[in-house]
Amino acid sequence: MSNHPRNMRTYEEEINNFKWEISCKELGYNEGDVINIGEYCSDRICRMGKADKLALIWEGHSGEEKRYTFNDLRQLSNTIAHFVRGLGINPGDRVCLFMDKVPELYIGFLGVLKSGAIVQPLFSAFGSESLLTRLDDAKTTAIFTQKKHLPKVRNILKDLPSLKHIIIVDDDASKPLRECEVAFHMDTAERIDHFDVYPSKAETPSVLHYTSGTTGKPKGAQHVHYSIISQYITAKYVLDIQDDDIYWCTADPGWVTGTSYGIIGAWSNGVTQCVLDAGFKAETWYKFIEKHKITVWYSAPTAIRALMKEGNEIIKKFDLSSLRHLASVGEPLNAEAVIWSKEVFGLYFLDTFWQTETGCIVVSNYPEMKVKPGSMGKPFPGITATVVDLNTHVPIEKKGVVGMIALKPGWPSMIRTYWNNEVTYKGKFKNGWYLCGDRASIDEDGYFWFVGRDDDVINTGGHLVGPFEIESALLEHPLVAESAVVGKPDPVNMEVVKAFITLKPGTVPDKMLELEIMNFVRKKLSALAMPQEIEFVDSLPKTRSGKIMRRVLRAKEWGEEIGDISTLENDM
Ligand code: PRX
């Protein structure tokens, strides 16, 4: 147990006294003021006397290291903002960041926001088609990328009339650039010491994160600059980050955890954070913690289970005694993993629950609260959360009964809409509650217990993938007639993608074809979306109106009751 006094008082005290105004006050924000996330995370921290404090310790996959102070953050984000403005990009235009976890991604995030543009981070492992869908929907004006990802952007440029600028952050002039491509080197560009930060207000759009649903294309969850009020205080209370901490959030900023808590949370608190731009390997991770003396570690269940699988012996090779606080997000954190972490690190991984749409942690375990392994904990003070009846959407009073997780709207980092899709956004609210789309129950002590999602979205290793997007990609394969995609259980990733496919007449399935189709999806979408298994079938279960019933296929994979199949047209 840590001797550090905690940032948060006991849960009981906090729940009775918490107000979001506390966060506003600490950040120096008064209603109606200018508020810009880029400025709050760099210039404001420098004004607090921390200009020379380390903000970012970055390590690449071959062990190379770069370090940036808060003054570097301030000047380099100015440099990027100045560059963006110089290209003629207007406030409100969408600027995509499509890069690995390089420093330009983190500092570029602040820079784009300082320019007044909306930042659209996208996972660099996305293939051309995943990229196209999201850039086309947002009508994105500019994209920052790396040489290695440039071919994916070039591939789709002809279909993106709005995309005017491709900015390459590591161009080495070995090949000529094409029209609308430009090289920009953050570390060697002339530093801009003073920049007129865009005077955004609380409701000015800031970040656009794409998230997958059951049907239709991925949706752009639109955040505003005021979200920092939630992200700052939840990072402070739940992740307990303090001035002398060395913080590590393992998430990629292509996803919301990597921005809310991998950029804004730490830097708005003026805390040093580490980034490891390398794939997962237990030894590399432990070495990273030891080397940088990481104290607070925010990770995900799939990574924790993967570490568990590597065993306890390897842990003994490293000095991990710097760790004082651990938290997890993204998928159910099983009790075994929580108990294991206490055994090997002397600390529980505290489970936190939230979504792209909520922008901040909404249900969680807290430093001074009793841990019930397997439970997501209790609502963050300032958030009213409950479970509601699946049909009436009325809160369920009886303890232990499963309902849908529902939140009272109104906290600062709630998304304001889905980009160009107000109808779907409105559809998320029922009976005055925002519905998360997840099922849970609440026990007699007020702890939430996750049960499952309420839709067909697949959560693989903490990343949501939409079955519709994968099914559409599958249908583009010349030999595929029909497809249905569901999650199937997996011991490490919780779920992996499984596709059921009917082939065009006369096609005989074999192993080669299976591999070819898998690769086809990986290239178009991403490795996450690639089916780990394909089952070739003669027909798919459908309703009488012809809709494929994924529910039936999913139930079979999970060994669950199929439920009402009275509308089923055919037998599998
Ligand atoms: O289904 C829940 C699951 O991840 C979903 C949100 O995914 P996304 O918008 O990509 O954001 C992920 C990171 C904030 C939720 O609707 N989820 C998230 N945290 C947990 C979880 N499921 C169970 N336990 C959690 N702690």
XYZ file of N, CA and C and ligand atoms in Angstrom, residues 211 256-257 329-333 351-357 376 436 438 450 453 459 462 464, ligand 1:
95
model
N -16.164 5.953 -33.253
C -16.486 4.760 -32.478
C -17.493 3.922 -33.251
N -10.127 6.757 -27.270
C -10.398 7.831 -26.304
C -9.525 7.766 -25.042
N -9.177 6.571 -24.559
C -8.354 6.515 -23.338
C -7.018 7.204 -23.583
N -9.014 -0.153 -17.791
C -10.245 0.232 -18.485
C -10.388 -0.496 -19.807
N -11.612 -0.566 -20.279
C -11.851 -0.980 -21.666
C -12.695 -2.222 -21.834
N -12.587 -3.142 -20.873
C -13.349 -4.393 -20.947
C -13.499 -4.879 -19.525
N -14.306 -5.912 -19.338
C -14.449 -6.437 -17.980
C -13.098 -6.897 -17.436
N -12.796 -6.483 -16.234
C -11.556 -6.913 -15.580
C -11.938 -8.052 -14.629
N -10.485 -1.231 -11.405
C -11.265 -1.183 -12.640
C -11.983 0.156 -12.772
N -11.965 0.718 -13.987
C -12.721 1.943 -14.271
C -13.580 1.687 -15.512
N -14.749 2.247 -15.519
C -15.675 2.047 -16.653
C -16.030 3.393 -17.262
N -15.962 3.480 -18.569
C -16.441 4.669 -19.285
C -16.440 4.382 -20.769
N -16.700 5.399 -21.585
C -16.853 5.208 -23.027
C -16.341 6.426 -23.788
N -16.171 6.244 -25.084
C -15.837 7.375 -25.950
C -16.846 8.511 -25.706
N -18.104 8.159 -25.600
C -19.162 9.147 -25.473
C -19.118 9.893 -24.133
N -16.965 -3.160 -11.120
C -16.455 -1.923 -11.722
C -16.429 -0.782 -10.720
N -25.880 3.786 -21.882
C -24.525 3.434 -22.335
C -24.535 2.282 -23.339
N -24.761 -0.849 -22.234
C -24.160 -1.971 -21.501
C -25.126 -2.420 -20.412
N -20.569 -5.578 -14.131
C -20.788 -5.594 -15.584
C -21.321 -6.956 -16.029
N -22.519 -6.273 -23.193
C -23.052 -5.194 -24.025
C -24.483 -5.518 -24.429
N -16.038 -6.358 -28.586
C -14.969 -5.714 -27.821
C -13.770 -6.664 -27.818
N -10.250 -4.724 -25.734
C -10.550 -3.355 -25.311
C -10.856 -2.419 -26.463
N -13.383 -1.531 -29.622
C -14.692 -1.862 -30.185
C -14.584 -1.986 -31.703
O -18.825 -2.040 -23.326
C -18.143 -1.169 -22.472
C -16.650 -1.431 -22.564
O -16.152 -0.588 -23.575
C -17.214 0.247 -24.071
C -16.694 1.593 -24.432
O -15.744 1.470 -25.435
P -15.038 2.759 -26.032
O -16.053 3.767 -26.369
O -14.121 2.290 -27.109
O -14.175 3.307 -24.821
C -13.249 2.449 -24.238
C -12.443 3.116 -23.169
C -13.104 4.101 -22.329
C -18.225 0.264 -22.978
O -19.495 0.634 -23.443
N -15.973 -1.108 -21.285
C -15.251 -0.019 -20.978
N -14.771 -0.123 -19.714
C -15.225 -1.284 -19.212
C -16.006 -1.907 -20.205
N -16.633 -3.085 -20.001
C -16.487 -3.660 -18.796
N -15.745 -3.127 -17.792
C -15.097 -1.935 -17.952
N -14.372 -1.429 -16.970
